[in-house]
XYZ file of C-alpha atoms in Angstrom:
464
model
C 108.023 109.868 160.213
C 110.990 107.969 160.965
C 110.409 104.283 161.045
C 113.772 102.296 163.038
C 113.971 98.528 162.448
C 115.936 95.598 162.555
C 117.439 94.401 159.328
C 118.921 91.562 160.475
C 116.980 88.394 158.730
C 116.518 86.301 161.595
C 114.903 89.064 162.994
C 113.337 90.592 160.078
C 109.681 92.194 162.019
C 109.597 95.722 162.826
C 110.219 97.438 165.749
C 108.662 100.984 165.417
C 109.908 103.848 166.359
C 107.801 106.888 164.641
C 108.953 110.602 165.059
C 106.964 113.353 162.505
C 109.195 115.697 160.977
C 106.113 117.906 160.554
C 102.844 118.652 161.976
C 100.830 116.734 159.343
C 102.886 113.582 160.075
C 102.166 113.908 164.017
C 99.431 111.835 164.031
C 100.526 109.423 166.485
C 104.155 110.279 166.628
C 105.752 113.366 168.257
C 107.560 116.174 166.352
C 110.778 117.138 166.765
C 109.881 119.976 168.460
C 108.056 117.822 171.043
C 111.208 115.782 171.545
C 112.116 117.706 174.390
C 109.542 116.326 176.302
C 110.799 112.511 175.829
C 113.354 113.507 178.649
C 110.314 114.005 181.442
C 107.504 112.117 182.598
C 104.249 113.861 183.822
C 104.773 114.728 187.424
C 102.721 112.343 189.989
C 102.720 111.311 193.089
C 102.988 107.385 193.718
C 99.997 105.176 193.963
C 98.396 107.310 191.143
C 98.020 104.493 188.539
C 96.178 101.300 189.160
C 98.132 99.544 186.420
C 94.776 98.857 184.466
C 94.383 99.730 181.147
C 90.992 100.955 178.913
C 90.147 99.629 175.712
C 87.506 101.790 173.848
C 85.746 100.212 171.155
C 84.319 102.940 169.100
C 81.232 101.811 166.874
C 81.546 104.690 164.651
C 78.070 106.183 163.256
C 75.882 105.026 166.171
C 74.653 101.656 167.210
C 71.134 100.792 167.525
C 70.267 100.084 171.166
C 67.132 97.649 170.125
C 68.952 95.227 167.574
C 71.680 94.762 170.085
C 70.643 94.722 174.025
C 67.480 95.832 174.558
C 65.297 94.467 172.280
C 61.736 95.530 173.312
C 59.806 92.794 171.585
C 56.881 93.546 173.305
C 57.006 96.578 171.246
C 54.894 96.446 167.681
C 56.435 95.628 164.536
C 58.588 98.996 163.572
C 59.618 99.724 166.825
C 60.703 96.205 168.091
C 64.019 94.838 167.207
C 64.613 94.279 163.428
C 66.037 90.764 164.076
C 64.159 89.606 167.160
C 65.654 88.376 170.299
C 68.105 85.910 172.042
C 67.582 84.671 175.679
C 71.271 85.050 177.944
C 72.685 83.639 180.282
C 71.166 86.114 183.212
C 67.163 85.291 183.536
C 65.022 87.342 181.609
C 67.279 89.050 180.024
C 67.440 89.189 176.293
C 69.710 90.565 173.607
C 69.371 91.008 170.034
C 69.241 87.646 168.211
C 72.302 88.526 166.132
C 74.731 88.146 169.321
C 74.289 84.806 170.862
C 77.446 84.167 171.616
C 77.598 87.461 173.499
C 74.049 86.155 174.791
C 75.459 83.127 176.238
C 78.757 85.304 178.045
C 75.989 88.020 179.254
C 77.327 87.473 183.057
C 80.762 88.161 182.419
C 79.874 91.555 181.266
C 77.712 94.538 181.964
C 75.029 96.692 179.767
C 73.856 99.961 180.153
C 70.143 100.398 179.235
C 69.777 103.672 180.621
C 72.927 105.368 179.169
C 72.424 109.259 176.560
C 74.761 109.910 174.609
C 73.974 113.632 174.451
C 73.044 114.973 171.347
C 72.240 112.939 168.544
C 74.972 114.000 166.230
C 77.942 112.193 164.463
C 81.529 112.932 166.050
C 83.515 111.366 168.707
C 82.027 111.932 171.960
C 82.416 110.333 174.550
C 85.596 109.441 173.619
C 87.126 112.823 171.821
C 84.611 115.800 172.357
C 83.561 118.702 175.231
C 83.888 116.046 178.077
C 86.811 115.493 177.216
C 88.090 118.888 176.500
C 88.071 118.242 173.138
C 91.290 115.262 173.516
C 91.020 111.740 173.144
C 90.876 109.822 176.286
C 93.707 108.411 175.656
C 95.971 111.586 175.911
C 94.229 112.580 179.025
C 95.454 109.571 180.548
C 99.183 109.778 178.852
C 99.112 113.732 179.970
C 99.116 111.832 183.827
C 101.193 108.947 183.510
C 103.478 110.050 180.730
C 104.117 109.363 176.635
C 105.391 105.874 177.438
C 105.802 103.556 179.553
C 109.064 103.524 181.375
C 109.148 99.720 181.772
C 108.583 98.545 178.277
C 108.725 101.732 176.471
C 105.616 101.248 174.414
C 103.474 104.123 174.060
C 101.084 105.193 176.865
C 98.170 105.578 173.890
C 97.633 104.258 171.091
C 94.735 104.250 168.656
C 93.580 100.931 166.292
C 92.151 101.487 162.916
C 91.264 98.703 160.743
C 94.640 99.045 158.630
C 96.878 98.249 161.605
C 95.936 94.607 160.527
C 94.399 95.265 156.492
C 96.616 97.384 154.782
C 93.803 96.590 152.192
C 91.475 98.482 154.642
C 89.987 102.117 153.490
C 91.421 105.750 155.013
C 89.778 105.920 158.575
C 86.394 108.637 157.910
C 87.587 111.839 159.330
C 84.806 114.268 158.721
C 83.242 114.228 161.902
C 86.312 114.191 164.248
C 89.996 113.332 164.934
C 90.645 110.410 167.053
C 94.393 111.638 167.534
C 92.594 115.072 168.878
C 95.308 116.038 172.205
C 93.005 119.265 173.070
C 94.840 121.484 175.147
C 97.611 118.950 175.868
C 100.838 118.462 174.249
C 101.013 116.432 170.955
C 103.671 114.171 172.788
C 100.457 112.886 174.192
C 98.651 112.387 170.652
C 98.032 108.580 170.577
C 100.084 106.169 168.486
C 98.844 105.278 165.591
C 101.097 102.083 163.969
C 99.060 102.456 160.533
C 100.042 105.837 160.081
C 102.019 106.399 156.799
C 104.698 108.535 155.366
C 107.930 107.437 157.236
C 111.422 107.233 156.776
C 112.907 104.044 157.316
C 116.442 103.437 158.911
C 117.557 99.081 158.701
C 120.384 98.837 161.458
C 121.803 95.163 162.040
C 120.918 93.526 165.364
C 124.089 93.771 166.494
C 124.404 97.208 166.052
C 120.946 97.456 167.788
C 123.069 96.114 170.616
C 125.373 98.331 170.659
C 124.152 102.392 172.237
C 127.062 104.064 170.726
C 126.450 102.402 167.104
C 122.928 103.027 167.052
C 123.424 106.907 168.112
C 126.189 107.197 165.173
C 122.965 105.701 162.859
C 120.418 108.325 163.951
C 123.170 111.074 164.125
C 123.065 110.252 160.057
C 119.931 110.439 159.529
C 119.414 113.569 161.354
C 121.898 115.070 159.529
C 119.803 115.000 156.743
C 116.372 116.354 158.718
C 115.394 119.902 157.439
C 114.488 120.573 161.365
C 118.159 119.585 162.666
C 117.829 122.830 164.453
C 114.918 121.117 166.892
C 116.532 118.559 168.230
C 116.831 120.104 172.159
C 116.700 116.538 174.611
C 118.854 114.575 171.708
C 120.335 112.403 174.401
C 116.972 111.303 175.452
C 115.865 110.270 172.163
C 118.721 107.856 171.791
C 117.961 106.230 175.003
C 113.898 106.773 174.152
C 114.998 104.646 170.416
C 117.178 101.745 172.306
C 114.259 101.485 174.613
C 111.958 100.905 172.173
C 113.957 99.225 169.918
C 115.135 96.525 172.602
C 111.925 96.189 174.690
C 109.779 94.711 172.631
C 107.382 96.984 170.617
C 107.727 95.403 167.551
C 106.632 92.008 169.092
C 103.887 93.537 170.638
C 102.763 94.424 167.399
C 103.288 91.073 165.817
C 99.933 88.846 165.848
C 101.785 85.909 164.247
C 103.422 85.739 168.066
C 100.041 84.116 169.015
C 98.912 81.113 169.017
C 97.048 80.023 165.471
C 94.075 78.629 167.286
C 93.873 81.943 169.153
C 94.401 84.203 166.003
C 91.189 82.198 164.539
C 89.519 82.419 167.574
C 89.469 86.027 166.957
C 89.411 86.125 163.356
C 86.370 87.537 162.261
C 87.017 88.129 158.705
C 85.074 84.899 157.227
C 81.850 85.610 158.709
C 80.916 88.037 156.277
C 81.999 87.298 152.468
C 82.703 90.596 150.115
C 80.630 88.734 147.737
C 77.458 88.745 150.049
C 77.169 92.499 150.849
C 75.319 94.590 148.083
C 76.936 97.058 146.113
C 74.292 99.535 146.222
C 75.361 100.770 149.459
C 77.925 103.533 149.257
C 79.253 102.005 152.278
C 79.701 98.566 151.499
C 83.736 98.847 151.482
C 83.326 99.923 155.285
C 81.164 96.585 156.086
C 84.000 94.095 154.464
C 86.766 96.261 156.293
C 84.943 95.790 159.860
C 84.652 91.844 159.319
C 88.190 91.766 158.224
C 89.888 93.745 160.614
C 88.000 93.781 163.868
C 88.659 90.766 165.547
C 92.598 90.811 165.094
C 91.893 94.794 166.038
C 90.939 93.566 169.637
C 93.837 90.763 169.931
C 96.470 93.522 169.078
C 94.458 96.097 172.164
C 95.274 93.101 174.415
C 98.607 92.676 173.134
C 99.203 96.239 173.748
C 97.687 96.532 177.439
C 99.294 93.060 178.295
C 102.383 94.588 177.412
C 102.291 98.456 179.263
C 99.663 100.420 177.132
C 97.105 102.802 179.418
C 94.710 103.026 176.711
C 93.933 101.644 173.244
C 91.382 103.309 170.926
C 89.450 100.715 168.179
C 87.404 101.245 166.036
C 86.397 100.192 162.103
C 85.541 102.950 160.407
C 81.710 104.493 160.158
C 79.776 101.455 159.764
C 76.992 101.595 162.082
C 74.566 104.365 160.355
C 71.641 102.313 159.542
C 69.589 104.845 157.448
C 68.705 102.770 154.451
C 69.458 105.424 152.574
C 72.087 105.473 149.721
C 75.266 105.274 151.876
C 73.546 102.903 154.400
C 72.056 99.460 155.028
C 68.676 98.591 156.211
C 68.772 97.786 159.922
C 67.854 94.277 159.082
C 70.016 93.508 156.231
C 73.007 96.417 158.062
C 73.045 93.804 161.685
C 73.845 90.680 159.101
C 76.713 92.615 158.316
C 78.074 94.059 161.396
C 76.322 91.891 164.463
C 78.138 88.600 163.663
C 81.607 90.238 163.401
C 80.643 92.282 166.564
C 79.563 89.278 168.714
C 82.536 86.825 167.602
C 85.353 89.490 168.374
C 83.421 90.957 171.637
C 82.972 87.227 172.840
C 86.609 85.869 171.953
C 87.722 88.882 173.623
C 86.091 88.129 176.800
C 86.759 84.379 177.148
C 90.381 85.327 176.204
C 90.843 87.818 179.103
C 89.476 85.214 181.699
C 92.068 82.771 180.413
C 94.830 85.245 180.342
C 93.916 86.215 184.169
C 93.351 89.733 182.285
C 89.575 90.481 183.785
C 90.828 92.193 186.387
C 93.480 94.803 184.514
C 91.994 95.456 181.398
C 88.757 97.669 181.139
C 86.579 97.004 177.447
C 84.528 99.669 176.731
C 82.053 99.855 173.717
C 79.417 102.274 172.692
C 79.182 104.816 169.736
C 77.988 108.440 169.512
C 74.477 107.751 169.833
C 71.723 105.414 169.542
C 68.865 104.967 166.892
C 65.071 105.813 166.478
C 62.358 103.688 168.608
C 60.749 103.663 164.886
C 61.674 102.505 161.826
C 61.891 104.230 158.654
C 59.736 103.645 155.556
C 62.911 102.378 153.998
C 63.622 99.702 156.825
C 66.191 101.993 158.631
C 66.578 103.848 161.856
C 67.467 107.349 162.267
C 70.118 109.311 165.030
C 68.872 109.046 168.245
C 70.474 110.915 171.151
C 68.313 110.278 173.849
C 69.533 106.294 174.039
C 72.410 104.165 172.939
C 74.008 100.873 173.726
C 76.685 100.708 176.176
C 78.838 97.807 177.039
C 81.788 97.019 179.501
C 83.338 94.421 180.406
C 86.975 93.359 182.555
C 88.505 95.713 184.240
C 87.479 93.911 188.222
C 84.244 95.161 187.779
C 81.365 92.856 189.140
C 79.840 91.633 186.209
C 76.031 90.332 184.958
C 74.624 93.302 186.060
C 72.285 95.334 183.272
C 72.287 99.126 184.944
C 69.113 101.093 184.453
C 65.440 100.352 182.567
C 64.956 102.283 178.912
C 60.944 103.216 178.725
C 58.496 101.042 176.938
C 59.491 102.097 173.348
C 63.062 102.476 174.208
C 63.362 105.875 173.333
C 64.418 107.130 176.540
C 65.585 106.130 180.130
C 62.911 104.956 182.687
C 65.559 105.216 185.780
C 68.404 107.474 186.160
C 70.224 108.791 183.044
C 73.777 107.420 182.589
C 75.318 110.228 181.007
C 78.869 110.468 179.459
C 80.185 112.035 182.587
C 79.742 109.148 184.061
C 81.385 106.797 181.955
C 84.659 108.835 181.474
C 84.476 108.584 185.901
C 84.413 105.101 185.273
C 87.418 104.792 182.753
C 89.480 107.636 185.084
C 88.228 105.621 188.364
C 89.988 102.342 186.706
C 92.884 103.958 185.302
C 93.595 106.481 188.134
C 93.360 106.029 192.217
C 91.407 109.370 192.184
C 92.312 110.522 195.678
C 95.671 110.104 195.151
C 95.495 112.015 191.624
C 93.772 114.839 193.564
C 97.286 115.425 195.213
C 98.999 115.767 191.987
C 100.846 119.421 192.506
C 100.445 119.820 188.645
C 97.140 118.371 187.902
C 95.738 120.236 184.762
C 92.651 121.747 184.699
C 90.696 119.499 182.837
C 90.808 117.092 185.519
C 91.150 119.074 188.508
C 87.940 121.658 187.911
C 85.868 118.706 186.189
C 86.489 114.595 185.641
C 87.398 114.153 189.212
C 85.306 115.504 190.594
C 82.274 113.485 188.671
C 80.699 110.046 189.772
C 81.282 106.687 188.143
C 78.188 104.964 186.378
C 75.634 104.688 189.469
C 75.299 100.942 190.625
C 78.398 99.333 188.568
C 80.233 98.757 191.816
C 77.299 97.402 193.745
């Protein structure tokens, strides 16, 4: 990767500017072979974007529906949730007792109770999978509107993981998909990934920065030394792609200490859990303290980034949410004192924050993982995959909100009303990224969309 920043002292935070030199280093970046392609923007037609963005909040290895918004505690002990329940603010309505704050913010959002996941196996979907033609979101979205935006020049997609904020944090788990996945699209569309390693570096003083000719004589040095000189085709739109970049801000949309303190604690969620207080015996236990120390700040930096021209932002803290009780695992009792505090803090600060900001109407939050958990318990205190019913949250993006969509049967194990299916969600995020009749006039539109997501409903009821 190459890595451009300002040396200069009085302005000593980095503005990032990440192009692989090879295929393994493209994870987030473009190669040069893709450089080309910084030159041209996807063709559209105008009045295609809504100028909302989508933040996905990815709760890798499968939230339990019951400990988190549908408790059933009617149900018998085993089935009912693990850590009882928590009255909200819409009447009769209950979540699970380890998100009160969430609890008390429950009509400013919306839940799913009827939503399947699919299958109940551990990868991406719905966010990188079949429905998606096997991309991220993200790069469906950047394949439309382009790499970057032309305004600000940040990058169209970008993905979170937790050591965007911990460089402390473990190696995001990569054995059951690739978040950066592009599918049949371009790898200019890959999203960005900021905690990606590996990069050359290039310090060039701020008033070099100013000038276009000096910083093109800097890169022209570096490149001289690049093994793949040869792929440099669209040169002259790199430099202005760097200056852009360089000029318009990216590295202070990557800079939490721009925000206010109070805010920055507000989201903090990294005391709520102590390393100290989760046992060693799980195999997982690293992933636990790296969720309460990164995922707050993870959601402040996604609003950052969509304040600031992103389309889409991908989050998400590692696989943390597989409640076996088995060796790698937490029970689902002793698993939700772990993950439901950090969960409820960053969700709720996130929501209070876009209402201040005036956000709630551009910026779409999304959370769900790839499945749900067993209506029963395990011997061990632990539920199993479930792929018949999982969690689903959402929240900004002008939707009306206090609205729970759908009934789950009696043991929550599957849906009593219409099936919200993963079709329907992506509709939603297209519908609020895209003016979908407009998009349909696209001369280029690629396949994917054109024999498939537009043509599918949004969730049923959401826009009632």
């Amino acid at each position: 990767m190459l890595t451009l920043f300002d040396r200069d002292a009085r302005h000593n935070r980095r503005a990032f500017l990440r192009i692989g030199g090879s295929a393994a280093l493209g994870a987030g970046g473009l190669t040069l072979s893709d450089l080309a392609a910084l030159r041209a923007r996807a063709e559209t037609v105008p009045g295609v974007l809504t100028g909302k963005s989508v933040i996905f909040l990815f709760l890798h290895g499968g939230p339990s529906q019951f400990e988190t918004f549908d408790p059933k505690m009617g149900m018998p002990v085993g089935i009912r949730s693990a850590t009882g329940e928590i009255g909200t603010k819409l009447p009769g309505v209950t979540f699970g007792q380890s998100l009160p704050r969430l609890a008390a913010l429950a009509d400013r959002m919306n839940i799913v109770r009827s939503y399947v996941p699919g299958d109940a196996n551990h990868d991406l979907k719905p966010l990188v999978g079949r429905d998606s033609s096997g991309a991220n979101l993200g790069a469906l979205y950047s394949r439309i509107a382009g790499a970057n935006n032309p305004r600000t020049g940040l990058p169209a997609n970008v993905v979170l993981f937790p050591r965007a904020v911990d460089s402390s944090a473990r190696p995001v788990t990569t054995s059951f998909g690739r978040f950066n996945a592009t599918g049949p699209f371009s790898a200019a569309h890959a999203p960005y990934d900021p905690s990606a390693g590996g990069e050359l570096s290039l310090a060039i003083p701020r008033d070099r920065l100013d000038d276009r000719q000096a910083l093109r004589t800097s890169m022209d040095g570096l490149a001289r030394r690049l093994d793949q000189i040869q792929a440099l085709e669209g040169v002259d739109g790199m430099w202005d792609q760097a200056y852009r970049l360089l000029t318009g801000g990216l590295a202070e949309a990557f800079d939490l200490s721009r925000e206010d303190p109070r805010l920055v604690a507000r989201y903090d969620t990294a005391p709520l859990v102590r390393p100290d207080a989760i046992s060693k015996k799980w195999k997982n236990h690293q992933n636990y303290t790296d969720n309460a120390r990164s995922l707050g700040k993870l959601l402040l930096l996604a609003r950052r980034l969509c304040e600031r021209g992103c389309g889409f932002v991908t989050v998400t803290t590692n696989f943390v949410w597989d409640m076996h009780a088995d060796e790698n695992n937490a029970t689902m009792e002793e698993g939700m004192r772990y993950m439901g505090p950090p969960l409820d803090y960053a969700l709720s600060a996130f929501i209070e924050d876009l209402r201040h900001r005036g956000l709630d109407e551009k910026i779409l939050l999304v959370a769900c993982g790839e499945m749900g958990r067993s209506p029963r318990i395990n011997t061990k205190g632990g539920r199993d995959h479930w792929g018949n019913l999982g969690p689903l949250l959402l929240a900004g993006g002008g939707l009306p909100t206090g609205q729970v969509i759908g009934l789950s049967n009696r043991d929550g194990s599957s849906p009593q009303s219409e099936a919200v299916t993963a079709h329907h969600l992506i509709a939603t995020i297209m519908h609020t990224l895209f003016d979908v009749a407009q998009l349909r006039l696209v001369p280029s539109l690629p396949r994917e969309f054109s024999q498939t997501m537009i043509g599918w409903d949004p969730i049923p009821g959401l826009h009632a």
